Coordinates of C-alpha atoms in Angstrom, one line a residue:
M1 CA -0.4 -0.2 -0.5
H2 CA 3.2 2.4 0.6
D3 CA 4.6 1.6 -2.6
L4 CA 0.9 2.5 -3.8
V5 CA 0.5 5.9 -2.6
L6 CA 3.8 6.6 -3.0
A7 CA 3.6 6.3 -6.8
F8 CA -0.2 8.0 -7.8
V9 CA 1.8 10.8 -4.9
L10 CA 5.5 11.5 -7.8
Q11 CA 2.6 10.8 -10.4
R12 CA 1.0 13.8 -9.8
V13 CA 3.7 15.5 -8.7
S14 CA 5.4 14.5 -12.1
R15 CA 2.8 16.1 -13.9
G16 CA 3.4 19.8 -12.6
D17 CA 1.4 20.3 -9.2
L18 CA 3.4 22.1 -6.8
N19 CA 1.1 22.0 -4.2
W20 CA 3.6 18.4 -3.5
M21 CA 6.7 17.7 -2.8
V22 CA 8.8 14.3 -2.2
N23 CA 11.8 14.5 -1.4
H24 CA 13.3 10.7 -0.2
G25 CA 17.4 12.7 -0.7
D26 CA 19.1 15.4 -0.3
V27 CA 16.6 17.6 0.7
S28 CA 18.8 21.1 0.9
K29 CA 17.8 22.0 -2.4
C30 CA 14.5 21.7 -1.3
G31 CA 13.8 25.3 -0.9
R32 CA 13.3 26.4 -4.3
E33 CA 11.0 29.4 -4.7
E34 CA 8.9 28.2 -7.3
I35 CA 7.3 26.4 -5.0
I36 CA 7.8 28.0 -1.5
G37 CA 4.1 30.1 -1.7
S38 CA 1.9 27.0 -3.1
C39 CA 3.5 24.0 -1.9
K40 CA 0.6 22.0 0.8
R41 CA 1.8 19.0 1.0
I42 CA 5.4 18.2 2.1
S43 CA 7.2 15.0 2.6
L44 CA 11.0 14.3 3.8
T45 CA 13.1 11.7 4.0
C46 CA 16.5 12.5 5.0
T47 CA 19.8 11.4 4.6
A48 CA 21.5 14.7 6.3
D49 CA 20.8 17.8 9.1
F50 CA 17.7 19.5 8.6
P51 CA 17.8 22.7 6.4
R52 CA 18.2 26.0 8.2
D53 CA 15.4 27.8 5.5
F54 CA 12.4 26.1 5.6
K55 CA 9.1 28.5 5.3
Y56 CA 6.1 27.3 3.7
P57 CA 3.1 29.8 4.2
S58 CA 0.9 27.6 2.5
L59 CA 1.9 23.8 3.9
S60 CA -1.2 21.9 5.8
L61 CA 0.9 19.0 5.7
L62 CA 4.8 18.0 7.1
Q63 CA 6.2 14.8 7.3
L64 CA 9.4 14.3 7.9
M65 CA 11.5 10.7 8.0
H66 CA 15.0 9.7 8.3
S67 CA 16.2 6.5 7.5
G68 CA 19.0 6.7 9.3
W69 CA 19.9 7.7 12.9
P70 CA 17.7 9.2 14.2
L71 CA 17.2 12.9 12.5
S72 CA 18.4 16.4 14.7
F73 CA 17.4 19.7 13.6
P74 CA 21.2 21.8 12.8
E75 CA 23.0 22.8 16.2
K76 CA 22.9 26.2 14.4
F77 CA 19.3 26.1 13.2
H78 CA 18.5 25.6 16.8
E79 CA 21.3 28.3 18.2
S80 CA 19.0 30.9 15.5
M81 CA 15.5 29.8 17.7
E82 CA 15.0 31.2 20.9
N83 CA 11.9 29.1 20.9
P84 CA 9.6 25.8 18.5
E85 CA 7.2 28.6 17.5
K86 CA 10.2 30.5 15.4
F87 CA 9.8 27.0 13.0
Y88 CA 6.3 27.2 12.7
E89 CA 6.1 31.1 13.2
S90 CA 4.7 31.0 9.3
M91 CA 3.2 28.1 8.9
D92 CA -0.4 28.9 10.0
N93 CA -2.7 25.9 8.0
L94 CA -0.4 22.6 9.4
Q95 CA -3.0 20.2 10.2
V96 CA -0.9 17.5 9.8
I97 CA 2.5 17.1 11.2
A98 CA 4.6 13.7 11.2
Y99 CA 8.2 12.9 12.8
Y100 CA 9.7 10.0 12.2
N101 CA 13.2 8.9 14.1
M102 CA 14.1 12.3 14.8
H103 CA 15.3 13.8 18.1
Y104 CA 14.4 16.1 19.9
P105 CA 11.6 17.1 17.9
L106 CA 9.9 20.2 17.4
L107 CA 6.3 20.2 18.9
P108 CA 4.3 23.1 17.7
R109 CA 2.9 25.5 20.7
S110 CA 1.8 28.5 18.9
L111 CA -1.8 29.1 19.1
E112 CA -2.5 29.5 15.5
C113 CA -1.3 26.0 15.6
S114 CA -3.8 25.8 18.4
T115 CA -6.1 26.3 16.4
N116 CA -5.8 24.2 13.3
L117 CA -3.4 21.1 13.6
K118 CA -5.9 17.9 13.7
T119 CA -3.1 15.4 13.9
L120 CA 0.8 14.9 15.4
C121 CA 2.0 12.1 14.8
L122 CA 5.3 11.1 16.6
H123 CA 7.2 7.4 15.9
N124 CA 10.3 6.2 17.5
C125 CA 11.3 10.3 18.6
K126 CA 13.8 11.0 21.5
M127 CA 10.9 12.3 23.5
M128 CA 13.6 13.9 26.1
F129 CA 11.2 16.2 28.0
D130 CA 8.3 16.8 29.3
C131 CA 5.0 17.3 26.2
S132 CA 2.5 18.7 28.5
C133 CA 2.7 21.3 26.1
V134 CA 0.8 19.0 23.7
G135 CA -2.6 19.6 25.8
D136 CA -2.5 23.1 24.5
L137 CA -3.6 21.5 20.6
V138 CA -7.6 21.8 21.7
N139 CA -7.5 21.0 17.9
L140 CA -6.0 17.9 18.1
E141 CA -8.3 14.7 16.4
V142 CA -5.1 12.6 16.3
L143 CA -2.5 11.7 18.2
S144 CA 0.5 9.3 18.6
F145 CA 3.0 8.9 21.0
A146 CA 4.6 5.2 19.6
H147 CA 7.9 4.1 20.1
C148 CA 8.7 7.7 21.2
G149 CA 9.8 6.2 24.9
I150 CA 7.2 8.8 27.5
R151 CA 7.0 7.7 30.7
K152 CA 4.0 9.8 31.8
L153 CA 0.7 10.9 29.7
P154 CA 0.3 14.0 31.6
S155 CA -3.0 15.3 32.9
T156 CA -3.0 18.1 30.4
I157 CA -3.9 15.7 27.3
G158 CA -7.0 15.6 29.1
N159 CA -7.6 19.0 27.4
L160 CA -7.8 17.9 24.2
R161 CA -11.8 16.8 24.4
K162 CA -12.0 16.0 20.1
L163 CA -9.2 13.5 20.2
K164 CA -10.8 11.1 18.5
L165 CA -7.3 8.4 19.0
L166 CA -4.6 8.5 21.3
D167 CA -1.0 6.1 20.2
L168 CA 0.9 4.9 23.2
I169 CA 1.5 1.8 21.8
G170 CA 6.0 0.7 22.8
C171 CA 5.7 3.4 25.4
V172 CA 7.4 1.0 28.0
D173 CA 6.5 1.6 31.7
L174 CA 4.0 4.0 30.9
H175 CA 2.3 6.1 33.6
I176 CA -0.6 7.9 32.7
D177 CA -1.9 10.5 35.7
D178 CA -5.6 10.3 36.7
G179 CA -8.2 12.4 34.7
V180 CA -6.9 11.8 31.3
F181 CA -9.4 8.6 29.9
K182 CA -11.9 10.7 32.0
S183 CA -11.5 13.8 30.0
L184 CA -11.6 12.1 26.6
E185 CA -15.5 12.0 26.1
N186 CA -14.8 11.4 22.1
L187 CA -11.8 9.1 22.1
E188 CA -12.8 6.4 19.4
E189 CA -9.3 4.7 19.1
L190 CA -6.5 3.5 21.8
Y191 CA -3.6 1.6 21.9
M192 CA -1.6 0.9 24.3
R193 CA 0.0 -2.3 23.2
V194 CA 3.7 -2.7 25.1
S195 CA 3.6 -6.4 23.7
Y196 CA 7.5 -6.3 25.6
G197 CA 9.5 -4.9 28.9
E198 CA 7.1 -3.7 31.4
A199 CA 3.7 -2.6 31.0
I200 CA 1.3 0.3 31.5
R201 CA 0.9 0.8 35.3
F202 CA -2.5 1.5 35.8
T203 CA -3.9 3.6 39.1
D204 CA -7.5 2.3 40.1
A205 CA -8.7 5.5 38.5
N206 CA -7.1 4.4 35.5
L207 CA -8.7 1.2 35.5
E208 CA -12.0 3.2 37.2
E209 CA -11.9 5.5 33.4
L210 CA -10.6 2.8 30.9
K211 CA -14.0 0.9 32.7
M212 CA -15.8 3.8 32.0
L213 CA -14.0 5.0 28.2
S214 CA -14.9 1.2 27.1
R215 CA -18.5 1.6 26.9
Q216 CA -18.1 5.0 24.5
L217 CA -14.8 3.0 22.8
N218 CA -16.1 1.7 19.4
N219 CA -13.6 1.9 17.1
A220 CA -10.2 0.6 18.5
L221 CA -8.4 -1.2 21.5
E222 CA -5.5 -1.9 22.1
V223 CA -4.3 -3.1 25.8
E224 CA -2.2 -5.5 28.2
F225 CA -4.0 -6.1 31.3
V226 CA -0.9 -8.4 32.3
E227 CA -1.9 -8.0 37.0
K228 CA -4.3 -9.8 38.3
Q229 CA -5.8 -7.0 40.7
T230 CA -6.3 -5.2 37.1
Q231 CA -8.2 -8.2 36.2
S232 CA -10.8 -8.2 38.9
Q233 CA -11.6 -4.2 38.7
L234 CA -12.2 -4.3 35.3
K235 CA -14.9 -7.5 35.8
N236 CA -18.1 -6.6 33.8
S237 CA -17.0 -4.5 31.1
L238 CA -18.3 -3.6 28.4
F239 CA -16.6 -4.1 25.1
M240 CA -19.2 -5.0 22.5
K241 CA -18.9 -2.8 20.1
L242 CA -15.1 -2.3 19.6
D243 CA -14.4 -3.3 15.8
K244 CA -10.7 -3.9 16.0
F245 CA -9.2 -4.9 19.5
K246 CA -5.6 -6.5 20.2
I247 CA -6.7 -7.3 24.0
S248 CA -4.2 -9.6 26.5
M249 CA -5.3 -10.9 29.8
G250 CA -3.0 -11.8 32.5
C251 CA 0.1 -11.3 29.8
L252 CA 1.8 -9.3 27.2
L253 CA 0.8 -9.3 23.8
E254 CA 3.2 -11.0 21.6
H255 CA 5.4 -8.7 19.5
E256 CA 4.9 -7.7 15.7
H257 CA 7.2 -8.2 12.5
F258 CA 7.0 -4.9 10.9
N259 CA 4.5 -7.1 7.9
E260 CA 2.4 -7.7 10.0
S261 CA 1.9 -4.4 11.9
Y262 CA -0.4 -3.2 8.9
A263 CA -2.5 -6.6 8.4
F264 CA -4.6 -6.3 11.6
K265 CA -6.0 -8.8 12.8
N266 CA -8.4 -9.0 16.1
T267 CA -7.1 -10.3 18.6
L268 CA -7.9 -11.8 22.1
K269 CA -4.5 -13.2 24.4
I270 CA -5.5 -15.1 27.3
V271 CA -3.7 -16.5 29.8
T272 CA -5.0 -16.6 33.6
E273 CA -6.5 -19.8 35.7
H274 CA -9.5 -20.0 35.5
C275 CA -12.4 -20.2 33.5
K276 CA -14.7 -17.4 35.8
D277 CA -12.0 -14.7 34.9
V278 CA -12.8 -14.9 31.4
L279 CA -15.9 -14.7 31.8
D280 CA -16.3 -12.4 34.7
F281 CA -14.4 -10.0 32.3
Q282 CA -17.1 -10.4 29.5
I283 CA -13.7 -10.3 27.1
D284 CA -16.1 -13.3 25.9
A285 CA -18.5 -11.2 24.3
L286 CA -15.6 -10.5 21.3
F287 CA -15.1 -13.8 20.3
K288 CA -17.9 -14.0 17.5
K289 CA -15.3 -10.8 16.1
T290 CA -11.6 -13.1 17.4
E291 CA -9.2 -14.0 14.5
K292 CA -6.7 -14.6 16.8
L293 CA -6.8 -16.3 20.1
H294 CA -4.2 -17.8 22.3
V295 CA -5.4 -19.8 25.5
Q296 CA -4.2 -20.9 28.7
V297 CA -6.6 -21.0 30.9
K298 CA -5.6 -23.9 33.9
D299 CA -8.9 -25.5 34.3
M300 CA -10.7 -25.4 30.8
T301 CA -11.5 -28.9 30.0
R302 CA -12.9 -27.1 26.4
L303 CA -12.4 -24.8 24.6
E304 CA -16.0 -23.5 25.2
D305 CA -16.2 -23.7 28.8
I306 CA -14.7 -19.5 28.6
S307 CA -18.0 -18.5 26.7
I308 CA -21.3 -18.4 28.0
Y309 CA -23.0 -19.6 24.6
T310 CA -24.8 -22.9 24.7
Y311 CA -22.7 -26.5 23.5
D312 CA -24.5 -26.2 20.3
Q313 CA -23.5 -23.3 19.3
C314 CA -19.7 -22.4 17.7
P315 CA -19.0 -18.4 19.3
F316 CA -15.7 -18.5 17.4
L317 CA -17.0 -18.0 13.6
Y318 CA -14.6 -15.5 12.2
L319 CA -11.7 -17.5 14.0
R320 CA -8.3 -18.2 12.1
D321 CA -5.8 -18.7 14.2
L322 CA -5.5 -20.4 17.3
R323 CA -3.2 -21.5 20.3
V324 CA -3.2 -23.5 22.6
S325 CA -1.3 -24.3 25.6
N326 CA -0.6 -24.9 29.1
C327 CA -3.9 -26.1 29.3
V328 CA -3.9 -28.9 32.4
E329 CA -7.9 -29.8 32.8
L330 CA -7.7 -29.6 28.8
K331 CA -8.9 -33.2 28.0
Y332 CA -10.9 -32.4 24.9
L333 CA -10.8 -29.4 22.5
F334 CA -13.8 -29.3 20.9
T335 CA -17.5 -30.1 20.7
I336 CA -18.2 -31.3 17.7
P337 CA -20.7 -28.0 17.5
V338 CA -17.7 -26.1 17.5
A339 CA -15.2 -27.5 15.5
S340 CA -18.0 -27.7 12.5
G341 CA -18.3 -23.8 12.4
L342 CA -14.6 -23.4 13.0
R343 CA -14.2 -23.0 8.7
K344 CA -11.8 -19.8 9.2
L345 CA -9.5 -21.2 10.8
E346 CA -6.6 -22.2 9.0
L347 CA -3.6 -21.8 12.3
L348 CA -4.1 -24.2 14.9
T349 CA -0.9 -24.7 17.8
V350 CA -1.9 -27.2 20.6
S351 CA 1.0 -27.4 23.3
S352 CA 2.3 -28.7 27.1
C353 CA -1.6 -29.9 27.6
S354 CA -0.2 -32.8 29.8
V355 CA -3.7 -34.2 29.8
L356 CA -5.2 -33.6 26.0
E357 CA -6.8 -36.7 24.6
A358 CA -7.4 -35.8 21.3
L359 CA -9.3 -32.5 19.4
V360 CA -12.6 -33.4 18.8
H361 CA -14.8 -35.7 20.7
D362 CA -18.2 -36.5 20.4
Y363 CA -20.2 -36.5 23.5
P364 CA -23.0 -38.2 24.4
S365 CA -25.2 -35.0 25.2
E366 CA -24.5 -33.8 21.8
I367 CA -27.3 -34.2 18.7
N368 CA -24.9 -35.0 16.1
S369 CA -25.4 -37.1 12.7
G370 CA -23.0 -40.4 12.9
D371 CA -22.3 -39.8 9.0
E372 CA -21.8 -36.4 9.5
M373 CA -18.8 -34.9 7.7
I374 CA -16.9 -32.5 10.0
I375 CA -14.4 -30.1 7.3
F376 CA -11.7 -27.7 8.3
K377 CA -12.4 -25.8 4.8
E378 CA -9.2 -23.5 5.7
L379 CA -7.1 -25.1 7.8
K380 CA -3.8 -24.2 6.6
F381 CA -1.2 -24.9 9.1
M382 CA -1.9 -27.7 12.4
S383 CA 1.6 -27.7 15.1
L384 CA 1.1 -31.1 17.5
K385 CA 3.7 -30.3 20.5
N386 CA 3.9 -31.8 24.1
L387 CA 0.7 -33.6 24.4
P388 CA 1.9 -36.8 26.0
N389 CA -1.6 -38.7 26.6
L390 CA -3.3 -37.8 23.5
V391 CA -4.5 -41.1 21.4
S392 CA -6.2 -39.8 18.5
L393 CA -6.7 -36.3 16.9
F394 CA -10.3 -37.2 16.9
V395 CA -13.0 -39.2 19.0
V396 CA -15.8 -39.6 16.0
D397 CA -18.1 -42.0 14.1
N398 CA -17.7 -38.9 11.5
V399 CA -15.2 -38.7 8.4
V400 CA -13.2 -35.6 9.3
E401 CA -11.7 -33.8 6.2
L402 CA -8.5 -31.5 6.1
P403 CA -8.9 -30.2 2.0
Q404 CA -6.5 -27.2 2.3
L405 CA -4.1 -28.6 4.7
V406 CA -0.7 -28.2 3.6
Q407 CA 2.3 -28.1 7.1
L408 CA 2.1 -30.4 10.0
E409 CA 3.9 -30.6 12.7
V410 CA 4.0 -33.1 15.1
D411 CA 6.8 -32.8 18.6
G412 CA 6.5 -35.2 21.4
L413 CA 3.6 -37.9 20.6
P414 CA 4.6 -40.9 22.0
N415 CA 1.8 -42.2 21.7
F416 CA 1.6 -43.3 17.8
T417 CA 3.9 -45.7 16.2
T418 CA 2.8 -44.5 12.2
I419 CA 1.5 -41.8 11.4
Y420 CA -0.2 -43.2 8.3
P421 CA -2.0 -45.9 8.8
D422 CA -2.5 -49.5 8.4
K423 CA -4.5 -52.2 7.2
N424 CA -5.4 -52.2 11.6
N425 CA -5.7 -48.6 11.4
F426 CA -4.2 -48.6 15.3
S427 CA -2.1 -46.4 16.8
A428 CA -2.0 -44.2 13.7
F429 CA -1.8 -40.4 14.1
L430 CA -3.6 -40.1 11.0
K431 CA -6.1 -42.1 10.9
S432 CA -8.3 -43.6 7.5
E433 CA -11.4 -41.3 8.5
V434 CA -9.1 -38.1 8.7
K435 CA -9.2 -37.1 4.8
I436 CA -5.6 -35.1 3.5
A437 CA -4.9 -34.7 0.3
K438 CA -2.5 -31.3 -0.3
L439 CA 0.3 -31.8 2.6
E440 CA 3.4 -30.3 1.8
K441 CA 5.6 -30.4 4.7
L442 CA 5.3 -32.7 7.1
K443 CA 7.8 -32.8 10.4
I444 CA 8.2 -35.3 13.5
I445 CA 10.1 -34.2 16.4
R446 CA 10.2 -37.2 19.8
M447 CA 7.6 -39.4 18.7
E448 CA 9.6 -42.0 20.9
K449 CA 7.7 -45.4 19.8
L450 CA 7.0 -44.6 16.1
K451 CA 8.6 -46.9 14.3
Q452 CA 7.0 -46.0 10.3
I453 CA 5.7 -42.8 8.9
W454 CA 3.4 -45.2 6.5
A455 CA 3.0 -48.9 6.0
P456 CA 4.5 -49.8 2.5
D457 CA 0.7 -51.7 2.2
I458 CA -0.8 -48.2 2.3
E459 CA -3.9 -47.9 0.5
E460 CA -5.0 -44.4 0.0
V461 CA -1.1 -42.7 -1.9
N462 CA -3.0 -39.2 -2.4
K463 CA -2.4 -38.9 1.3
I464 CA 1.3 -39.0 0.6
S465 CA 1.7 -38.3 -3.2
M466 CA 1.7 -34.4 -3.3
L467 CA 4.5 -34.2 0.0
R468 CA 7.4 -32.4 -0.9
E469 CA 9.7 -32.1 2.4
I470 CA 10.1 -34.7 5.5
E471 CA 12.0 -33.7 8.0
V472 CA 12.3 -36.7 10.7
E473 CA 13.7 -35.5 14.0
R474 CA 14.8 -37.7 17.8
C475 CA 13.0 -41.0 16.6
D476 CA 14.9 -43.4 18.3
S477 CA 12.3 -46.2 17.4
L478 CA 11.9 -45.7 13.5
V479 CA 13.8 -47.8 11.5
N480 CA 13.6 -47.3 7.6
L481 CA 12.3 -44.0 6.6
Y482 CA 10.3 -45.5 4.1
P483 CA 8.9 -48.4 3.3
T484 CA 9.7 -51.5 0.3
N485 CA 9.6 -49.2 -3.6
P486 CA 8.6 -45.8 -2.9
M487 CA 9.2 -44.0 -5.9
R488 CA 6.4 -43.6 -7.3
K489 CA 4.1 -42.7 -4.0
M490 CA 7.1 -39.7 -4.0
N491 CA 7.2 -37.9 -6.9
H492 CA 6.7 -34.7 -5.4
L493 CA 9.4 -34.6 -2.6
E494 CA 12.5 -31.8 -2.9
R495 CA 13.7 -32.4 0.8
L496 CA 14.2 -34.6 3.4
I497 CA 16.3 -34.4 6.7
V498 CA 16.6 -37.2 9.1
K499 CA 18.3 -35.6 12.2
E500 CA 19.5 -38.0 15.5
C501 CA 17.3 -41.1 14.8
G502 CA 20.1 -43.4 16.0
S503 CA 17.9 -46.4 14.7
I504 CA 16.5 -45.8 12.0
E505 CA 19.3 -48.3 9.7
V506 CA 17.6 -47.3 5.7
I507 CA 16.7 -44.4 4.0
F508 CA 15.3 -45.7 0.8
N509 CA 14.2 -49.3 1.1
I510 CA 14.9 -50.0 -2.8
D511 CA 14.5 -53.9 -4.0
L512 CA 16.4 -53.2 -7.5
D513 CA 16.0 -57.0 -9.1
N514 CA 12.3 -56.5 -9.0
V515 CA 12.0 -52.4 -10.3
R516 CA 14.5 -51.7 -11.6
H517 CA 13.2 -50.0 -14.5
E518 CA 10.4 -48.3 -12.2
V519 CA 13.8 -46.4 -10.4
E520 CA 15.0 -45.5 -13.9
Q521 CA 12.0 -44.0 -15.1
V522 CA 10.9 -42.2 -11.6
S523 CA 14.9 -40.8 -11.3
N524 CA 14.3 -39.3 -14.2
N525 CA 11.4 -37.2 -13.7
S526 CA 12.5 -37.0 -9.7
S527 CA 11.6 -33.6 -8.2
L528 CA 14.0 -34.5 -5.4
R529 CA 16.9 -31.4 -4.5
S530 CA 18.3 -32.0 -0.9
I531 CA 19.2 -35.0 1.3
G532 CA 20.7 -34.3 4.9
V533 CA 21.0 -36.7 7.5
F534 CA 22.5 -35.5 10.7
K535 CA 23.9 -37.1 13.7
S536 CA 23.3 -36.0 16.8

């Protein structure tokens, strides 16, 4: 999107539209007389000190960025000015100011700026001074201190009664003066995610104000409620109006990579001991809008325990990413109605749930047809790790279809002797009722009883024919990696890695006397590019 916007701007400028000026290099020549009077929007990426003479009386948007070390105004520039107002004295029409990666950005304080300025964005700027003066910009609607390292949000910010968006992302160990939230009566979006370091320290007054604020926020909220007493004070908060949210309970949210920050996904991350804590917090009201859900609840026996929905409903209709870990009483993750309702689920990760026996279980109280197919329509990635009591994926009479699954990782599942079923269908991880047609990547780690990946007489060859990458590690009961004469079954295989499997005697078990012609034919069309075998 940034590239498209830049292309549009450059196109307009190339046509001679002197209302714009975009410069991503040497800014020392940006003061051409023919554009000073008419230029309304400026975006500069500076690689050196800022130009001394900078006067644009028609300017409405000013964006300054620095691609290397944080940009500083030159020393002579500061010496020639008694106060920051002189920088803005000829720019009375400014409505948007955005500074990125700047040392000591000059904050506007003039009367003219306080009247016209609507947006002030400071991103990754060094705020080594009191920012109370921002409270004088009473017409601000958007204010961002993202990653600026401010340690205090002063009470004067409460003067910004027209403020609709406040961004405090990355402000580690932030203290918020009492009364700030209470005064922001038009606030619609609030971003306070830290993701690392010390979370925001909410006072009791902050929490009471935030609780009231939750009733008016209707666009977005990003916040981390880490301390247990914080959760108890926010009982019966109302978050139902939120369209966008990233909220954690009992933990920090995960740090986002650059390319993830623009693909906003409604996220809940819950770490607590009791399901009742989730229900009291009323955060379950957001499940129907949640796209990413991370759950770690000690007394949860199935996923529905953290929801007020009845057993025959699925409250997770828009869920795309589900991660469940350290739920010590979790025996079965889904009931059939919930599993059938996960139509958008793309990623499933389950780890360190010590009593989990299966992902889906057909409870006796459920009304369900035994011949009804369960389809995880969009599931592309599944990871199961450290599940010592897992004995089956699905304890149901139904056929389970995973039509889009392309990557499967299993680690620390001690109760399976084979991945794909043999004739007995016993101790198989993927039993015959599980239908998978597109699996491309298979990773197997620490399956101590695993004797084979598939049997020589595997009937449904289409289950394995699309495999491109196979990695096996620390499976000490595995003797033969492949059954006899596997060539035609593995014509898409590109990469094979075997690590620390001391029991393996043969990688490819090929009977050359019987299949010599087949070996020659397949080898000419083989996709195999890499084989790696590593000892401990």
